[in-house]
Short mmCIF file of N, CA and C in Angstrom, two decimals:
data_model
loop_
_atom_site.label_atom_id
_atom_site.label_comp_id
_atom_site.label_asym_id
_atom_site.label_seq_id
_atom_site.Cartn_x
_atom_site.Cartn_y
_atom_site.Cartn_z
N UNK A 19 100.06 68.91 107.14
CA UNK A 19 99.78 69.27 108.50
C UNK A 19 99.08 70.63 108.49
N UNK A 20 97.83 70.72 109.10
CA UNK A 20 97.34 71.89 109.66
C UNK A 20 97.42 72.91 110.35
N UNK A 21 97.57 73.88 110.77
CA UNK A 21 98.27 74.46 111.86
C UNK A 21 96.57 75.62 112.09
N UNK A 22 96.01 75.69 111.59
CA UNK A 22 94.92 76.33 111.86
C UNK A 22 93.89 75.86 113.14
N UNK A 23 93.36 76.73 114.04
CA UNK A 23 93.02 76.01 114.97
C UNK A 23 91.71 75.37 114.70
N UNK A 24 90.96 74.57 115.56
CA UNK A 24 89.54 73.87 115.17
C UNK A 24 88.67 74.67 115.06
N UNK A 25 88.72 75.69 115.91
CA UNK A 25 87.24 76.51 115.72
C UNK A 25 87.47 77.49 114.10
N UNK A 26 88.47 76.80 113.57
CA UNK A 26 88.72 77.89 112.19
C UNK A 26 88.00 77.33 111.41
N UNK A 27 87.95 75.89 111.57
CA UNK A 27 87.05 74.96 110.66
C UNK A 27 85.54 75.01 110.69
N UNK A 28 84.84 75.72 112.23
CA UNK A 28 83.22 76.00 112.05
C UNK A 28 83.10 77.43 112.50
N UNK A 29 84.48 78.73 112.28
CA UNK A 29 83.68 79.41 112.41
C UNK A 29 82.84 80.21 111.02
N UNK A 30 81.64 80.97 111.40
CA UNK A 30 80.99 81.97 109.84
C UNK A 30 81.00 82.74 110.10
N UNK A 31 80.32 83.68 109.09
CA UNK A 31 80.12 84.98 109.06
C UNK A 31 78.44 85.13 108.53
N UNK A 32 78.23 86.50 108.78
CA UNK A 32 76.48 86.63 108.22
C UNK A 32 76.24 87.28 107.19
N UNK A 33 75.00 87.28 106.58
CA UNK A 33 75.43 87.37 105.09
C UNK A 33 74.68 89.16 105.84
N UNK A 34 75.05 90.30 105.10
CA UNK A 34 74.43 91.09 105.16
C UNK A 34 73.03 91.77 104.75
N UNK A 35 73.09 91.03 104.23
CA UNK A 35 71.49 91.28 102.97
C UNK A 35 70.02 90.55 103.78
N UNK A 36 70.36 89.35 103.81
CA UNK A 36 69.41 88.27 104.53
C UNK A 36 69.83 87.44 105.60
N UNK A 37 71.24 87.96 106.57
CA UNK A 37 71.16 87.22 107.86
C UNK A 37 71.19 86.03 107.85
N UNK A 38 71.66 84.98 106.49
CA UNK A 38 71.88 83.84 106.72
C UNK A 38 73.15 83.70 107.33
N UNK A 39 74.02 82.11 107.91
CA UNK A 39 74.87 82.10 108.24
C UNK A 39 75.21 81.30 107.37
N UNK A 40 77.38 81.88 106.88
CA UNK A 40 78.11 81.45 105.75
C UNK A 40 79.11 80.93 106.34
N UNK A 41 80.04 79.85 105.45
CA UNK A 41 81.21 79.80 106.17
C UNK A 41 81.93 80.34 106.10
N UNK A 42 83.16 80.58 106.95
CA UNK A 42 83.92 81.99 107.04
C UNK A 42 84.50 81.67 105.63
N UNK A 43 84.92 80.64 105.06
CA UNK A 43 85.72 80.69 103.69
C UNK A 43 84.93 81.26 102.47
N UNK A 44 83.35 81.11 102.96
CA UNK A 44 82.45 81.07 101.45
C UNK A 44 82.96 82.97 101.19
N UNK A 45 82.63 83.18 99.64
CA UNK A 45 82.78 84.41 99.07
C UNK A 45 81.32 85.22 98.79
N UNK A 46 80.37 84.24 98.72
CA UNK A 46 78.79 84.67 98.23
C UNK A 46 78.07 83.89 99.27
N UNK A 47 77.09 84.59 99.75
CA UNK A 47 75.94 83.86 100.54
C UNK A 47 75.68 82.74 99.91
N UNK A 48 75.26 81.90 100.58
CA UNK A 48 74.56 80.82 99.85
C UNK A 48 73.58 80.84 99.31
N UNK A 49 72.43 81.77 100.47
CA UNK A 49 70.82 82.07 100.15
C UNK A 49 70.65 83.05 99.10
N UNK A 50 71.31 84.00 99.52
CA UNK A 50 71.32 84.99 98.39
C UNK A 50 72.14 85.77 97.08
N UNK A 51 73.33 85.07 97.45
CA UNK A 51 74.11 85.68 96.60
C UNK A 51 74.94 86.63 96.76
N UNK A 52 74.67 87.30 98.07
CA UNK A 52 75.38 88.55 98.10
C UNK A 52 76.60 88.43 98.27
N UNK A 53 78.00 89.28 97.67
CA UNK A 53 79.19 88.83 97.98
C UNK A 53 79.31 89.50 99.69
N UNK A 54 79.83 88.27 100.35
CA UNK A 54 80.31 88.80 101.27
C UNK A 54 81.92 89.47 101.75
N UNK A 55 82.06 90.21 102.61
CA UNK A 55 83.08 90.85 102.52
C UNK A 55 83.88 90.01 103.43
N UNK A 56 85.55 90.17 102.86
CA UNK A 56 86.57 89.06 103.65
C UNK A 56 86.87 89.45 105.33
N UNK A 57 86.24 90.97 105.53
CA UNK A 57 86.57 91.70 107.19
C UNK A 57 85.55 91.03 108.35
N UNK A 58 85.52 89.80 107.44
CA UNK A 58 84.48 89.33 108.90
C UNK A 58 84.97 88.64 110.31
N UNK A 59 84.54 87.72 110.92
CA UNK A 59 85.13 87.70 112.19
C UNK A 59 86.69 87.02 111.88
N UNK A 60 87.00 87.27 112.79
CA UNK A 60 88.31 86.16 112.73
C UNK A 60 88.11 85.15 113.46
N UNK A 61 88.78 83.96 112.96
CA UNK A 61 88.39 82.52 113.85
C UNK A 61 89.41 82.75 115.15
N UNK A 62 89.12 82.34 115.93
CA UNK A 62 90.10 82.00 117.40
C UNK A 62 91.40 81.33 116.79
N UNK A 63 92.47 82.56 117.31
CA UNK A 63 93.63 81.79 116.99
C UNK A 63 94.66 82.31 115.96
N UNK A 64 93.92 82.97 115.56
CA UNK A 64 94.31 84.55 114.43
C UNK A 64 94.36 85.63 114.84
N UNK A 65 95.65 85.72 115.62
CA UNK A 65 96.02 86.90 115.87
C UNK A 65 96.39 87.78 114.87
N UNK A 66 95.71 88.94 115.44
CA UNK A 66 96.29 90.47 114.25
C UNK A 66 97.35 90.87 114.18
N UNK A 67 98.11 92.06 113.87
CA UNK A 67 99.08 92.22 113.32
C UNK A 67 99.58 93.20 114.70
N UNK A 68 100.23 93.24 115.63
CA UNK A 68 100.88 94.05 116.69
C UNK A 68 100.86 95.16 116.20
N UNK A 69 100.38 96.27 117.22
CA UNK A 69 100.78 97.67 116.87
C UNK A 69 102.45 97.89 116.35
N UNK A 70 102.96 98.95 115.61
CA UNK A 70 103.88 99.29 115.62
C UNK A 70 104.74 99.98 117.08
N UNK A 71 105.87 99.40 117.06
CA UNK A 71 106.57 100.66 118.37
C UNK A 71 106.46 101.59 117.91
N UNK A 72 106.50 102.05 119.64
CA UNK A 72 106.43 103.82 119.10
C UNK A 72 108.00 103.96 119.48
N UNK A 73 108.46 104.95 118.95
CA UNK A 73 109.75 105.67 119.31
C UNK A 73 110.23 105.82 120.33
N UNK A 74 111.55 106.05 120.78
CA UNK A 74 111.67 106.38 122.59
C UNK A 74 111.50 108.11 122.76
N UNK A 75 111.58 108.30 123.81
CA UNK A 75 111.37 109.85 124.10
C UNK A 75 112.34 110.30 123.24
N UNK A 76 112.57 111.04 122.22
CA UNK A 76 113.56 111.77 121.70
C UNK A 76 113.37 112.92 122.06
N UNK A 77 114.44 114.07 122.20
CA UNK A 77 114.51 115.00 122.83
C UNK A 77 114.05 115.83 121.55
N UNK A 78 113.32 117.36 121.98
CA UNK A 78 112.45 118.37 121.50
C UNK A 78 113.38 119.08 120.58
N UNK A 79 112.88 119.84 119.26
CA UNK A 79 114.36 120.42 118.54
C UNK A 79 114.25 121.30 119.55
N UNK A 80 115.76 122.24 119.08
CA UNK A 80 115.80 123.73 120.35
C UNK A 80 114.49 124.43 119.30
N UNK A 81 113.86 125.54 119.71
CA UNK A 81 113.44 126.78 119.02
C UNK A 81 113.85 127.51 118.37
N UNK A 82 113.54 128.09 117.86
CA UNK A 82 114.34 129.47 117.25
C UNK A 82 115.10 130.76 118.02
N UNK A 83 116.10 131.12 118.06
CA UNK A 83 116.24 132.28 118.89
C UNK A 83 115.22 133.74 119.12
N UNK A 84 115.08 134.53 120.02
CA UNK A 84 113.97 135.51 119.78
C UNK A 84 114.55 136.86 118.96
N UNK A 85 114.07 137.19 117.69
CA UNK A 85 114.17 138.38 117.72
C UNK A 85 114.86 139.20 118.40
N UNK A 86 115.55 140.26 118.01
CA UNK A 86 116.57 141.12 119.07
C UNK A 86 115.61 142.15 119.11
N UNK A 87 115.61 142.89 120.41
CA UNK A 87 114.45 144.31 120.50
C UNK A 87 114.93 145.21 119.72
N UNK A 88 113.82 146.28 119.97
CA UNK A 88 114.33 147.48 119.21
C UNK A 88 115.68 148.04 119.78
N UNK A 89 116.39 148.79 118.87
CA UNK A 89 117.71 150.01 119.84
C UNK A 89 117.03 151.13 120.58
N UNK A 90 117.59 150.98 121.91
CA UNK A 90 116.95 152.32 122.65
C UNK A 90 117.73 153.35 122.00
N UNK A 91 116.78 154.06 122.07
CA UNK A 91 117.57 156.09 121.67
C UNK A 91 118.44 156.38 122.52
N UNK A 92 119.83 157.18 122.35
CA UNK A 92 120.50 157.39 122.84
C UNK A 92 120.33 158.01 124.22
N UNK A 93 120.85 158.06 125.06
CA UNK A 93 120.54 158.43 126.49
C UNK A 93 119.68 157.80 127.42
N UNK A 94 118.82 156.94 126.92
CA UNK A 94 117.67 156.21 127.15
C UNK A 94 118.29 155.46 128.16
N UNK A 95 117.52 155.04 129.47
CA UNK A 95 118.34 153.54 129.91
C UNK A 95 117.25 152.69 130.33
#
């Protein structure tokens, strides 16, 4: 049993070199030889791979505390 859809069976890809049309399975142009690369279209029906979730809001670390100021001089206010 098949589970691939029909248009998987005529869709191609183009050769880059000379613009012929390949079938999406072929590895080398036909006309020319050139290897073609496997990132070509996808047939209808081949879905990609879902983004990953993202995380839920997690809360921010705290900061660092600030520095303590200088000591005022005595009498100072």
């Amino acid at each position: 049993m098949c589970f691939r859809p029909a248009d998987a069976q005529t869709a191609t890809k183009q050769c880059p070199k000379c613009g012929a049309e390949n079938s999406y399975f072929d590895t080398e142009c036909k006309q020319c030889g050139t290897e073609l690369s496997s990132g070509g279209p996808r047939p209808m029906g081949a879905p990609g791979r879902p983004p990953a979730p993202s995380a839920p809001g997690a809360p921010k670390a705290p900061g660092a505390p600030a520095a303590p100021g200088a000591p005022k001089a005595p009498g100072a206010r």
